[in-house]
Short mmCIF file of C-alpha atoms and ligand atoms in Angstrom, two decimals:
data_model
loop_
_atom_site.label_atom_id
_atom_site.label_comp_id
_atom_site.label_asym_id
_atom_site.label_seq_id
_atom_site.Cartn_x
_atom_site.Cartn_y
_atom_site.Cartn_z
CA UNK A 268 22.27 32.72 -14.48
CA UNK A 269 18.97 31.37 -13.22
CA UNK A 270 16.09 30.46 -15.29
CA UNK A 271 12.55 30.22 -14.46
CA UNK A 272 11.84 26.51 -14.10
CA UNK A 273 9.24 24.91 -16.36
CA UNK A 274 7.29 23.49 -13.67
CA UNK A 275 5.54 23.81 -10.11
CA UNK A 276 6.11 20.49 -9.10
CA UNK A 277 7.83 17.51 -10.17
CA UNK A 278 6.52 14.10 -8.71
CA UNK A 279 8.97 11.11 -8.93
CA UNK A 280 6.95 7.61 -8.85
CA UNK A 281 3.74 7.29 -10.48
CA UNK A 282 2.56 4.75 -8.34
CA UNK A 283 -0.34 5.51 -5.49
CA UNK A 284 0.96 8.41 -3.65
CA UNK A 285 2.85 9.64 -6.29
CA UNK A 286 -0.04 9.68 -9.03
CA UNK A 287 -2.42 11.08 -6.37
CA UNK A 288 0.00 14.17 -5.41
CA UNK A 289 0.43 14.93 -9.09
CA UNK A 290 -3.40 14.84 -9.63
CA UNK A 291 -4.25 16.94 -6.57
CA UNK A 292 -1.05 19.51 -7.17
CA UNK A 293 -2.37 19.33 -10.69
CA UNK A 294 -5.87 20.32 -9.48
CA UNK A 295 -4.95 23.49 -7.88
CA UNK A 296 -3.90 24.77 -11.26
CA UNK A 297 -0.13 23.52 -10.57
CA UNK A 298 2.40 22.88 -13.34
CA UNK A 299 3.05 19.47 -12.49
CA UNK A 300 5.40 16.77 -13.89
CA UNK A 301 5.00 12.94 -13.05
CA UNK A 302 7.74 11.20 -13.79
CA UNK A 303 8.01 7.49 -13.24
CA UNK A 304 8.10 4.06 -15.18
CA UNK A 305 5.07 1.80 -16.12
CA UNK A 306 4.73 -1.70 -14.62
CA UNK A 307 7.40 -4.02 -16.62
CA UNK A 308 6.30 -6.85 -18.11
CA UNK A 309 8.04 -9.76 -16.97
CA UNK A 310 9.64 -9.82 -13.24
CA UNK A 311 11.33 -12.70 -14.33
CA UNK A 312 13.86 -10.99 -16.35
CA UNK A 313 13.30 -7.18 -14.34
CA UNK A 314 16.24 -5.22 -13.79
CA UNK A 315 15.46 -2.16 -10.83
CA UNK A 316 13.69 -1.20 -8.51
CA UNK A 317 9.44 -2.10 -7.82
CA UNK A 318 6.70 -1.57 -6.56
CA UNK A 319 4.26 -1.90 -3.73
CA UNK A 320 1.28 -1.77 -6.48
CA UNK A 321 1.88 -4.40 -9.10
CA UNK A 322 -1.50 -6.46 -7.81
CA UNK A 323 -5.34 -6.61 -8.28
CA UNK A 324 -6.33 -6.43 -4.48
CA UNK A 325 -5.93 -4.28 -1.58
CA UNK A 326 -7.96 -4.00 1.87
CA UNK A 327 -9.78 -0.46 2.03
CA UNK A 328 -11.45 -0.40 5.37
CA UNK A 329 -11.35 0.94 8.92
CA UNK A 330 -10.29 -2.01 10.62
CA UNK A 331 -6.82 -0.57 10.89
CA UNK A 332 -3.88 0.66 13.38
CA UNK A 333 -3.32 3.39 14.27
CA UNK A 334 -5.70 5.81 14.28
CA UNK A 335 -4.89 8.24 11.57
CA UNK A 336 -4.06 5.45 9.42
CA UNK A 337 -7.76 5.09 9.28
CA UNK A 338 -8.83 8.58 9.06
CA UNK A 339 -6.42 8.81 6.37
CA UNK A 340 -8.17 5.91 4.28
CA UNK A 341 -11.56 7.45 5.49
CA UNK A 342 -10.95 10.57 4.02
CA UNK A 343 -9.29 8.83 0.21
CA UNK A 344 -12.48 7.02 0.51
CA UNK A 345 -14.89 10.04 0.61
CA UNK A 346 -13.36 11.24 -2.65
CA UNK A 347 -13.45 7.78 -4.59
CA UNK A 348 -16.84 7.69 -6.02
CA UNK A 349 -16.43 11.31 -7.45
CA UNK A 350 -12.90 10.03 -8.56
CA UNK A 351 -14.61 7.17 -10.07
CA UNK A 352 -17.31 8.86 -12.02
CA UNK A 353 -14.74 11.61 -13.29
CA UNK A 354 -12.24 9.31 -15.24
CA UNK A 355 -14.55 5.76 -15.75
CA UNK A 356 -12.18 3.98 -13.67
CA UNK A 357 -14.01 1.89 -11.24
CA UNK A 358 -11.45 0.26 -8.52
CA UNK A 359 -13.57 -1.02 -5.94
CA UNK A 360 -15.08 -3.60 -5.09
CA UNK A 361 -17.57 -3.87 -1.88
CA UNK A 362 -16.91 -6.52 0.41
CA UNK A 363 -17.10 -7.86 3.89
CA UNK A 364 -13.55 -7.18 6.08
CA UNK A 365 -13.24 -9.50 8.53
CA UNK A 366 -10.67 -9.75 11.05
CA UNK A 367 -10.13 -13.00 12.43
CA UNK A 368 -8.00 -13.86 15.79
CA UNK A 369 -8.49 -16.42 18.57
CA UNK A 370 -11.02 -15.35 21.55
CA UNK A 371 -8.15 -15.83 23.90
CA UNK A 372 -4.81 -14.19 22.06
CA UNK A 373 -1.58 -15.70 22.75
CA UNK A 374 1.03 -14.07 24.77
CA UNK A 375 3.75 -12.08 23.11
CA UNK A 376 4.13 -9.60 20.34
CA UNK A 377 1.24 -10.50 18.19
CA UNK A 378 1.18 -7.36 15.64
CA UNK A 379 -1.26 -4.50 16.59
CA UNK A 380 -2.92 -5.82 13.35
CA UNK A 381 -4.70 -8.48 15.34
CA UNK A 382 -5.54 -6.61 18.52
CA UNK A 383 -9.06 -5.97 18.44
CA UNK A 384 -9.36 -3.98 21.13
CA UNK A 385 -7.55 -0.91 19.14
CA UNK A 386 -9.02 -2.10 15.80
CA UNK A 387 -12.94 -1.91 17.36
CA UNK A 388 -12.32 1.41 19.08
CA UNK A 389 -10.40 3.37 16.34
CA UNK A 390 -13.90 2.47 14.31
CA UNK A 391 -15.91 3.79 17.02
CA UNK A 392 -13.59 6.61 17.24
CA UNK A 393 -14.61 7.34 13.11
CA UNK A 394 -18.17 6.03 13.26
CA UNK A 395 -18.23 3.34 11.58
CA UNK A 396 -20.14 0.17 12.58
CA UNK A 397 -18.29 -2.72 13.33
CA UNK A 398 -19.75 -6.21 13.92
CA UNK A 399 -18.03 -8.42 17.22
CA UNK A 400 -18.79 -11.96 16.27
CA UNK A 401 -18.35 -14.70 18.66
CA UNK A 402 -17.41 -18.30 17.41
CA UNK A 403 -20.93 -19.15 16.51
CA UNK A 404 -21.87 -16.46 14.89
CA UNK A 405 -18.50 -16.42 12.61
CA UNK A 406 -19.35 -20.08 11.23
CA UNK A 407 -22.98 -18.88 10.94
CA UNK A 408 -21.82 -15.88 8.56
CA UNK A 409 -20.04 -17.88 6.51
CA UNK A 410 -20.76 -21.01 6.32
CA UNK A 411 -18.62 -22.35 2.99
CA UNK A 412 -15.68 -21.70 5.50
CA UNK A 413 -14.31 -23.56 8.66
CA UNK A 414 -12.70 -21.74 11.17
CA UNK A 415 -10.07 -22.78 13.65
CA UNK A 416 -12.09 -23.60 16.84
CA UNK A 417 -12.15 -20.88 19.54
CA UNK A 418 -11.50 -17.86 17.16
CA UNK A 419 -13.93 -14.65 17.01
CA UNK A 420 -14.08 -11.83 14.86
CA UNK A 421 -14.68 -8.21 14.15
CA UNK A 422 -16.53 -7.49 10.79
CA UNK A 423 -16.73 -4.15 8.24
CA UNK A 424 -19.37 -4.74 6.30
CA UNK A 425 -18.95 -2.20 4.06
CA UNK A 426 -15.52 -2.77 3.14
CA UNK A 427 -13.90 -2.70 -0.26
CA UNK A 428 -11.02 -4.67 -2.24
CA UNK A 429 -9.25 -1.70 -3.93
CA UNK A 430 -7.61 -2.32 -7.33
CA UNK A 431 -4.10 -0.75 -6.82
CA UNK A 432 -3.36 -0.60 -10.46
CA UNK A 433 -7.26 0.63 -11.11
CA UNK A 434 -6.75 3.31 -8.52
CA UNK A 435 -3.31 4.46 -10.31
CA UNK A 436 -5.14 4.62 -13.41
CA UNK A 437 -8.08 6.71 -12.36
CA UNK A 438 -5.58 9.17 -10.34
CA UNK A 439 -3.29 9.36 -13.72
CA UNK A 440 -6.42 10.28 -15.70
CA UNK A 441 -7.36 12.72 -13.39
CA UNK A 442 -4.06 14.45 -12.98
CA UNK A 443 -3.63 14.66 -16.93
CA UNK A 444 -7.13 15.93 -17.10
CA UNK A 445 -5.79 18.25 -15.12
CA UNK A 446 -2.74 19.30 -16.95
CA UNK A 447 -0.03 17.49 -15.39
CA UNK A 448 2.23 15.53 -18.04
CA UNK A 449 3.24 12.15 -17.02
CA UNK A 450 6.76 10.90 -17.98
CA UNK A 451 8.00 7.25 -18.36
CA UNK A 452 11.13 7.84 -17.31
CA UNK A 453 13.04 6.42 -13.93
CA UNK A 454 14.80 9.31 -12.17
CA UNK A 455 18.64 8.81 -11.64
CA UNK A 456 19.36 12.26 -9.29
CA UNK A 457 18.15 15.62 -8.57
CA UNK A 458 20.18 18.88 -8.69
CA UNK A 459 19.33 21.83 -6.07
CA UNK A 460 19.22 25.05 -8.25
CA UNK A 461 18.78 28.19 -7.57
CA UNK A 462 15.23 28.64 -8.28
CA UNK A 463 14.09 24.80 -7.58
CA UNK A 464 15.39 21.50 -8.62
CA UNK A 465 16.47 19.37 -11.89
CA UNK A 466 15.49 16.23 -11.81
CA UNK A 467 16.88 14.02 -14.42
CA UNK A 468 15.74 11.19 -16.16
CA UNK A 469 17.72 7.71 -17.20
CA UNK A 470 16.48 8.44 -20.57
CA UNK A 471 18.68 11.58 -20.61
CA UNK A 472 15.90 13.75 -20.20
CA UNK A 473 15.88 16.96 -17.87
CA UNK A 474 12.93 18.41 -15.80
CA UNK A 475 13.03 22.26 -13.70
CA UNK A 476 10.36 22.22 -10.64
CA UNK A 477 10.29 24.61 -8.06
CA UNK A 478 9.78 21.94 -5.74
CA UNK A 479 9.77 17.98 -6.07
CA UNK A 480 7.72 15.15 -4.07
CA UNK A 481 9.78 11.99 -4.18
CA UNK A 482 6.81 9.19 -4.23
CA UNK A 483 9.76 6.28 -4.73
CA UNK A 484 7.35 3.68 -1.88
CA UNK A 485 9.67 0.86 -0.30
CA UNK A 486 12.25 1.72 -2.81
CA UNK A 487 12.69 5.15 -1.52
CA UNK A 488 16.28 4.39 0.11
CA UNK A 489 17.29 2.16 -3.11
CA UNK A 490 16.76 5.22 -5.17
CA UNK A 491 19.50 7.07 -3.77
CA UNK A 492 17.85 10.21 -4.52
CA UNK A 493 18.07 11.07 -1.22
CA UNK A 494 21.04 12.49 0.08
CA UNK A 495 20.92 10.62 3.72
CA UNK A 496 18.54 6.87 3.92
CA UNK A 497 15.19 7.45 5.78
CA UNK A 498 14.92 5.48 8.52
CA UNK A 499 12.77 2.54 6.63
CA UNK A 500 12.81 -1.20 6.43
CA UNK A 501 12.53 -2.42 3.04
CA UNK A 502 11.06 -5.88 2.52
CA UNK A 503 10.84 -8.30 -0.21
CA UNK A 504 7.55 -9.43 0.26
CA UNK A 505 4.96 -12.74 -1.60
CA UNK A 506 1.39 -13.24 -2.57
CA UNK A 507 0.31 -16.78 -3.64
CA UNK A 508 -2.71 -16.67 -5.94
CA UNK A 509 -4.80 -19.80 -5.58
CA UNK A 510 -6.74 -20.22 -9.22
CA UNK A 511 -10.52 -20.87 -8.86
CA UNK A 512 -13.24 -21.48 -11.32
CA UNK A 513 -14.64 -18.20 -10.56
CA UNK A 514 -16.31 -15.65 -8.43
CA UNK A 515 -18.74 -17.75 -7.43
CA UNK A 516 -16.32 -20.59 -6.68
CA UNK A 517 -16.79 -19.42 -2.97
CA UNK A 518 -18.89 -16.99 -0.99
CA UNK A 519 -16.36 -15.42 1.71
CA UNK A 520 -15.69 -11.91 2.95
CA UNK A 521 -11.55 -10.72 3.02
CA UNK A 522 -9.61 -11.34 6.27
CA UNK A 523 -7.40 -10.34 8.30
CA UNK A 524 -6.59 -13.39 10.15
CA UNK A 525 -4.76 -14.66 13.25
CA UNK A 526 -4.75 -18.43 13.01
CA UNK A 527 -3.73 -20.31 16.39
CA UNK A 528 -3.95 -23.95 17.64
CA UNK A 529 -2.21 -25.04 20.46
CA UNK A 530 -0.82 -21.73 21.37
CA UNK A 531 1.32 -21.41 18.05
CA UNK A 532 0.65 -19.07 15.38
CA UNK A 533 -0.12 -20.87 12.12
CA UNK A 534 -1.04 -18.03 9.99
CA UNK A 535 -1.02 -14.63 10.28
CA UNK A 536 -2.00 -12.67 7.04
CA UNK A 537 -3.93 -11.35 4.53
CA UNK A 538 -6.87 -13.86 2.59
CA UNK A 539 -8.43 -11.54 0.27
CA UNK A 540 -12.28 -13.09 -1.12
CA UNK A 541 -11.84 -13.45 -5.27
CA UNK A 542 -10.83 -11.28 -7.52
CA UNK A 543 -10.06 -11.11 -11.52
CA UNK A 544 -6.78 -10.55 -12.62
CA UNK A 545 -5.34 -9.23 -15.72
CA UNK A 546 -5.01 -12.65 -17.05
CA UNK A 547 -8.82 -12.78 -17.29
CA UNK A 548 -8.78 -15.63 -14.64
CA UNK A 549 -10.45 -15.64 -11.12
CA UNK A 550 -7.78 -15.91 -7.69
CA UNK A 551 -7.63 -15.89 -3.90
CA UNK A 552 -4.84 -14.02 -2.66
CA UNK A 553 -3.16 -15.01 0.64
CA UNK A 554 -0.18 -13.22 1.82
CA UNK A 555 1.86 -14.52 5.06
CA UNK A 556 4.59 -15.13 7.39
CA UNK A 557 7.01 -14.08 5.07
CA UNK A 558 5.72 -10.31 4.46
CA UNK A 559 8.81 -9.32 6.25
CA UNK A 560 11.47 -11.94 6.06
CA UNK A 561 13.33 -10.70 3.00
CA UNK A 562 14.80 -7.62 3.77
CA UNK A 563 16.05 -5.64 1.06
CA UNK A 564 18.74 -2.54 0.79
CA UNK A 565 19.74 -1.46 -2.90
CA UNK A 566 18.55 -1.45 -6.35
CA UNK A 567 20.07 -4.40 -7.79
CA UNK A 568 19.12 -6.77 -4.05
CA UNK A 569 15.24 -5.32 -4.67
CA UNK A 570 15.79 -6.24 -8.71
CA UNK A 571 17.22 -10.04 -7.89
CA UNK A 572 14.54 -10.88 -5.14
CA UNK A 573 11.77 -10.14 -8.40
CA UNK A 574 13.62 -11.98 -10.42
CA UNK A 575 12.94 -14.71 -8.12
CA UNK A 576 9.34 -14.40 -8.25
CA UNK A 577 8.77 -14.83 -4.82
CA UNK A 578 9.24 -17.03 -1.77
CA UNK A 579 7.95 -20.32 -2.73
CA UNK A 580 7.78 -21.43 0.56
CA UNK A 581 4.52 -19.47 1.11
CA UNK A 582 2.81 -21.97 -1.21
CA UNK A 583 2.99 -24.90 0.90
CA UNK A 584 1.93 -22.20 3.89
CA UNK A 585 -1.15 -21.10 1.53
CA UNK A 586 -2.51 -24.61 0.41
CA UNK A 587 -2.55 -25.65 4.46
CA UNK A 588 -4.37 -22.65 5.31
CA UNK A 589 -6.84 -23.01 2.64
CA UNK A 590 -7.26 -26.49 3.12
CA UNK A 591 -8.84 -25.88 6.68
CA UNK A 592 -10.45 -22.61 5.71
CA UNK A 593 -11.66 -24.03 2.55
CA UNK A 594 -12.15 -27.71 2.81
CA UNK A 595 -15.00 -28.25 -0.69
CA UNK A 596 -12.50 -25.84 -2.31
CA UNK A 597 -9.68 -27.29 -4.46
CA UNK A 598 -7.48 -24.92 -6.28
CA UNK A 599 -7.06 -25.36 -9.73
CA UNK A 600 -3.26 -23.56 -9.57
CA UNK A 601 -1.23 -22.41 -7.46
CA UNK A 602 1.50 -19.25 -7.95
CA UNK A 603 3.40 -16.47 -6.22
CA UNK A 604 3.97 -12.73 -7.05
CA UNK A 605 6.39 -10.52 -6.16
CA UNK A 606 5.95 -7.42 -4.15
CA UNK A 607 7.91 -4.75 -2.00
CA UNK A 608 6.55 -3.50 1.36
CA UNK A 609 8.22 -1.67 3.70
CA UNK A 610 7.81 -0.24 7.14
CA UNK A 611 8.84 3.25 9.44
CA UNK A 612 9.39 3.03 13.01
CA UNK A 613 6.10 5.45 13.68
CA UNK A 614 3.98 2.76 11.89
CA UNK A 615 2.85 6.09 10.03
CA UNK A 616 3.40 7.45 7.25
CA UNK A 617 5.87 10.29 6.57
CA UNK A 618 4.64 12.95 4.88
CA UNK A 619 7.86 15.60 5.18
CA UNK A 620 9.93 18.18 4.22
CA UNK A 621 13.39 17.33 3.46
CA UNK A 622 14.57 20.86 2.40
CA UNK A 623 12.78 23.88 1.69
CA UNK A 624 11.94 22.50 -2.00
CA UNK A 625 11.53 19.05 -1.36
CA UNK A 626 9.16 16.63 0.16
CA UNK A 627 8.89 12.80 0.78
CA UNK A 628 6.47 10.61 1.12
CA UNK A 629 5.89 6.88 2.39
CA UNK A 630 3.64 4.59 3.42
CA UNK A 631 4.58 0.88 3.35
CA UNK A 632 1.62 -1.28 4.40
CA UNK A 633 -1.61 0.79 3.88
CA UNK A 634 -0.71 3.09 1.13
CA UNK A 635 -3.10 1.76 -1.52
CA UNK A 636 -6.21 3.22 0.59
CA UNK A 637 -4.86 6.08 2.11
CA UNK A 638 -2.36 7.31 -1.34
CA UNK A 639 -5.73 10.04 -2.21
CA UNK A 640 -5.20 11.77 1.16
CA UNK A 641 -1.83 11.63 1.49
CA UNK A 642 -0.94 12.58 -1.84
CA UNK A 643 -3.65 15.88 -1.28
CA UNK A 644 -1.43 16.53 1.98
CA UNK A 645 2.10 15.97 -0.39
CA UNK A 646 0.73 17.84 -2.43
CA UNK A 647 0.01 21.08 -0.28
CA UNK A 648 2.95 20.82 1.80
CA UNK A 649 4.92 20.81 -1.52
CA UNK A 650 3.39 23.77 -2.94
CA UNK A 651 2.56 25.81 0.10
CA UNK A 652 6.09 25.13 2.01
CA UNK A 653 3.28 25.08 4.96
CA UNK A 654 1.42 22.13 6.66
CA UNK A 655 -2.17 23.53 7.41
CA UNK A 656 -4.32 20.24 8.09
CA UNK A 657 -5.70 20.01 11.08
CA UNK A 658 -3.80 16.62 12.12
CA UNK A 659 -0.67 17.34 13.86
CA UNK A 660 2.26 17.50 11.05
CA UNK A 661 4.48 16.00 14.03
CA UNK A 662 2.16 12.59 13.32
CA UNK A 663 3.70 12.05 9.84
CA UNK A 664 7.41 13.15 10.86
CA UNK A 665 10.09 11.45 8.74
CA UNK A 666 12.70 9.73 10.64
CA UNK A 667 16.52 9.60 9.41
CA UNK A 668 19.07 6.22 9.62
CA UNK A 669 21.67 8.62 10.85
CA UNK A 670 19.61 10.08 13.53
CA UNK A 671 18.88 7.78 16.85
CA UNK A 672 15.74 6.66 17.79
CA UNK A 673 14.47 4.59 20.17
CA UNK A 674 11.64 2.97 17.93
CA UNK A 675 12.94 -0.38 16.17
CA UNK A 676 11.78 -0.43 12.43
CA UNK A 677 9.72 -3.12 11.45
CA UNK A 678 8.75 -3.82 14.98
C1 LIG B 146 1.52 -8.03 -0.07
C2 LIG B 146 1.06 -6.62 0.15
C3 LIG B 146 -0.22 -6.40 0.68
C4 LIG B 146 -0.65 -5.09 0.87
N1 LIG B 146 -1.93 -4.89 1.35
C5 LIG B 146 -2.42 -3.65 1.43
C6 LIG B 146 -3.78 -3.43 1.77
O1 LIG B 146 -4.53 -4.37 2.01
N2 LIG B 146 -4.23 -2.15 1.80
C7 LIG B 146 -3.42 -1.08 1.50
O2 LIG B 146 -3.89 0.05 1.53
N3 LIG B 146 -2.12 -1.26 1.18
C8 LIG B 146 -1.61 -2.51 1.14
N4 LIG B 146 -0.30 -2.71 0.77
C9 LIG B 146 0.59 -1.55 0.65
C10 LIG B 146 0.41 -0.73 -0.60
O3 LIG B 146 0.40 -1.53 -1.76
C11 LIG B 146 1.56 0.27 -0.66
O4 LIG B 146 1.52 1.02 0.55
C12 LIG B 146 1.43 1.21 -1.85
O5 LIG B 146 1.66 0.52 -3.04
C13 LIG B 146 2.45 2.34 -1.70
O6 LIG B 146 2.31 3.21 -2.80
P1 LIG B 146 3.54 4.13 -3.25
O7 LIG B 146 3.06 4.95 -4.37
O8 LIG B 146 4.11 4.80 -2.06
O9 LIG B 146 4.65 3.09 -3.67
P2 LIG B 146 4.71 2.06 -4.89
O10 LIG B 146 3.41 1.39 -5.09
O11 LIG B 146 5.87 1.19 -4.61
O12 LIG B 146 5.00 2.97 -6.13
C14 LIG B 146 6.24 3.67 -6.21
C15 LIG B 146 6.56 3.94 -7.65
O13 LIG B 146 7.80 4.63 -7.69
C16 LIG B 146 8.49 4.18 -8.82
N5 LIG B 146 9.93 4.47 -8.70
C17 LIG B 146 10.85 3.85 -7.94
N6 LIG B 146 12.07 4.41 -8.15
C18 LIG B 146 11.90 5.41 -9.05
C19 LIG B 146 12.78 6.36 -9.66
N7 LIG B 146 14.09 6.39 -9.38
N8 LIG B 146 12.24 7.23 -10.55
C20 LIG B 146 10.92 7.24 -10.83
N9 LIG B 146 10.07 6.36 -10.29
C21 LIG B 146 10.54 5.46 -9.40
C22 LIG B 146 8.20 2.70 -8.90
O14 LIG B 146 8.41 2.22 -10.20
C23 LIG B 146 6.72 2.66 -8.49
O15 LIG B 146 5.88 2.73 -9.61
C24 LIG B 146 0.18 -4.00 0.56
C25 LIG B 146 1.46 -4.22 0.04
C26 LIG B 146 1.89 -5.52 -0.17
C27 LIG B 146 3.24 -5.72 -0.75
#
């Protein structure tokens, strides 16, 4: 016998995407369900699966590859300040973004991230003024910092650090706002019906959706919701916060940057300008080489590498870097975090149908700025059964491990 089921949509993960699909679904006048677990308290002890979100600081700017990747963040960004003045959650923070790289780049395969050729015409391409600064004019900019000789830049000025766990909470309160319920709960499988899905919880609780939007992030293949892996490279990855006095310690913008001397690559990361954490104190983030060295397959491989807190190699990698970049500027501590990244062979996101009731979404490296706009796509690909943006639904195409292709994941 069927029964009606009790909701529209159920979401699984309320991180990012997941918490922007339920607040968009939500918004149509959906009956949605979010169903995912808070942030746990102590990695050091964690058992499961994590998240790509856990932090205080993420890059929201064009300065990106590919294309849509930025059009994606453009458009979340549009929506932020009404976002913002709807729930009292404010989760940005201007500042400058600055990619850094050496006038003359190496040979090899230096990651798209620090080609500037693509990166200064995909912001052409969405209108958005970019800076080119030579040598010079980098030290002049900012002069509390000392960069390796011979490196340029390109420069967003109106770039933001976006507060992943801010921008969770402001999504949240506007998909309950909305209607949606939110469930702590961590799904342990799904049940075609036939009138939708059941989703069930570890809990022992049961959900009906017509459809469901699994919103898992790097853990997506750990979950084993799926019934075949995604073609997706999971990574353990580490941030080192670097304690300062506060956020005046240092006036610098957030980079991208490409450090080189004597044709070998020193540093290649993230070094995000200061930001408050939870803790009430003040940090610079870096975040490195080892972004993806630890890769990562199941539940309990994902659950040990937080247990270990992260790669504490990355410390000694940190304190060099900022000891050039940063020479008046001594840390008062030194720590690393845990986090999970992962990666598709596109480089894009997948936004896809699995079956005619269900729909998954990813996106590994950029998915704190662009979650709004993917989530709003999720979201009306989940409902509709129909993709009617104007951006070619081939673009966001999920990709299977049992299916070949010729694109190596992670590249
Ligand atoms: C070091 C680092 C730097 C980054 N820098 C940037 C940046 O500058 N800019 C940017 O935009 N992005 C950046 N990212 C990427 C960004 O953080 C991720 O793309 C984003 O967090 C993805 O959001 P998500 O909702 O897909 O996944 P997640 O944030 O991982 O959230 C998924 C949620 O699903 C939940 N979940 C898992 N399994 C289950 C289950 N069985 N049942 C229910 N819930 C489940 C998890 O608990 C989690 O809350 C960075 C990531 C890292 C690690």
């Amino acid at each position: 016998m069927s029964t009606e089921p009790t909701y529209d949509l159920a979401v699984i993960g309320a991180g990012p995407l997941g918490a922007a699909t339920a607040r968009h679904a939500a918004e149509t006048g959906a009956r949605v369900v979010l169903i995912g677990p808070d942030e746990p308290a102590d990695p050091t002890t964690h058992e499961g699966t994590w998240s790509g979100h856990y932090d205080q600081g993420r890059l929201c700017h064009v300065l990106e590859v590919p294309l849509v990747t930025s059009l994606l963040a453009m458009r979340s960004q549009r929506r932020f300040a009404d976002l913002i003045t709807r729930t009292g959650v404010n989760f940005l923070t201007p500042t400058h973004s600055v990619t850094v790289l050496p006038d003359q780049a190496p040979g090899g395969s230096a990651s798209l991230w620090f080609d500037a050729e693509p990166l200064a015409r995909n912001a052409a391409d969405l209108g958005v003024e970019v800076d080119h600064l030579d040598e010079d004019a980098l030290a002049a900019a900012y002069p509390a910092l000392r960069f390796e000789p011979g490196h340029v830049a390109l420069r967003q000025q109106d770039a933001f650090i976006l507060d992943p766990r801010g921008l969770v909470r402001a999504e949240l309160a506007a998909a309950l706002a909305a209607g949606a319920e939110l469930v702590r709960d961590e799904v342990v499988s799904t049940e075609r019906r036939e009138d939708g899905v059941r989703v069930c919880g570890r809990g022992g609780a049961a959900w009906t959706a017509r459809s469901v939007v699994h919103a898992t992030g790097a853990a997506t293949n750990a979950t084993g919701l799926l019934e075949r892996p995604l073609r997706l490279a999971t990574y353990g990855a580490t941030v080192v916060l670097a304690e300062i006095d506060g956020p005046d310690a240092v006036e610098m913008p957030t980079m991208m940057m490409m450090k080189v001397r004597d044709g070998r690559r020193l540093f290649g990361g993230i070094v995000m300008a200061p930001v408050r954490y939870p803790d009430g104190r003040w940090y610079l983030k870096t975040s490195g080489a080892s972004l993806l060295a630890h890769p990562l397959e199941t539940r309990e491989e994902i659950a040990a590498w937080v247990r270990t807190g992260g790669n504490a190699a990355d410390i000694e990698e940190a304190r060099a870097l900022l000891a050039d970049l940063l020479p008046d500027l001594e840390p008062l501590s030194m720590r690393t975090r845990p986090c999970l990244v992962c990666a598709t062979p596109s480089d894009r996101p997948y936004i896809d149908r699995v079956d005619d009731r269900t729909v998954v979404l990813v996106e590994g490296e950029r998915g704190a700025m662009s979650a709004d706009e993917i989530g709003r796509l999720g979201a009306g690909l989940a409902l509709t059964g129909r993709w009617t943006d104007t951006l070619p639904h081939e673009a966001f195409t999920a990709q299977w491990a049992d299916e070949p292709s010729g694109e190596p994941v992670g590249a």
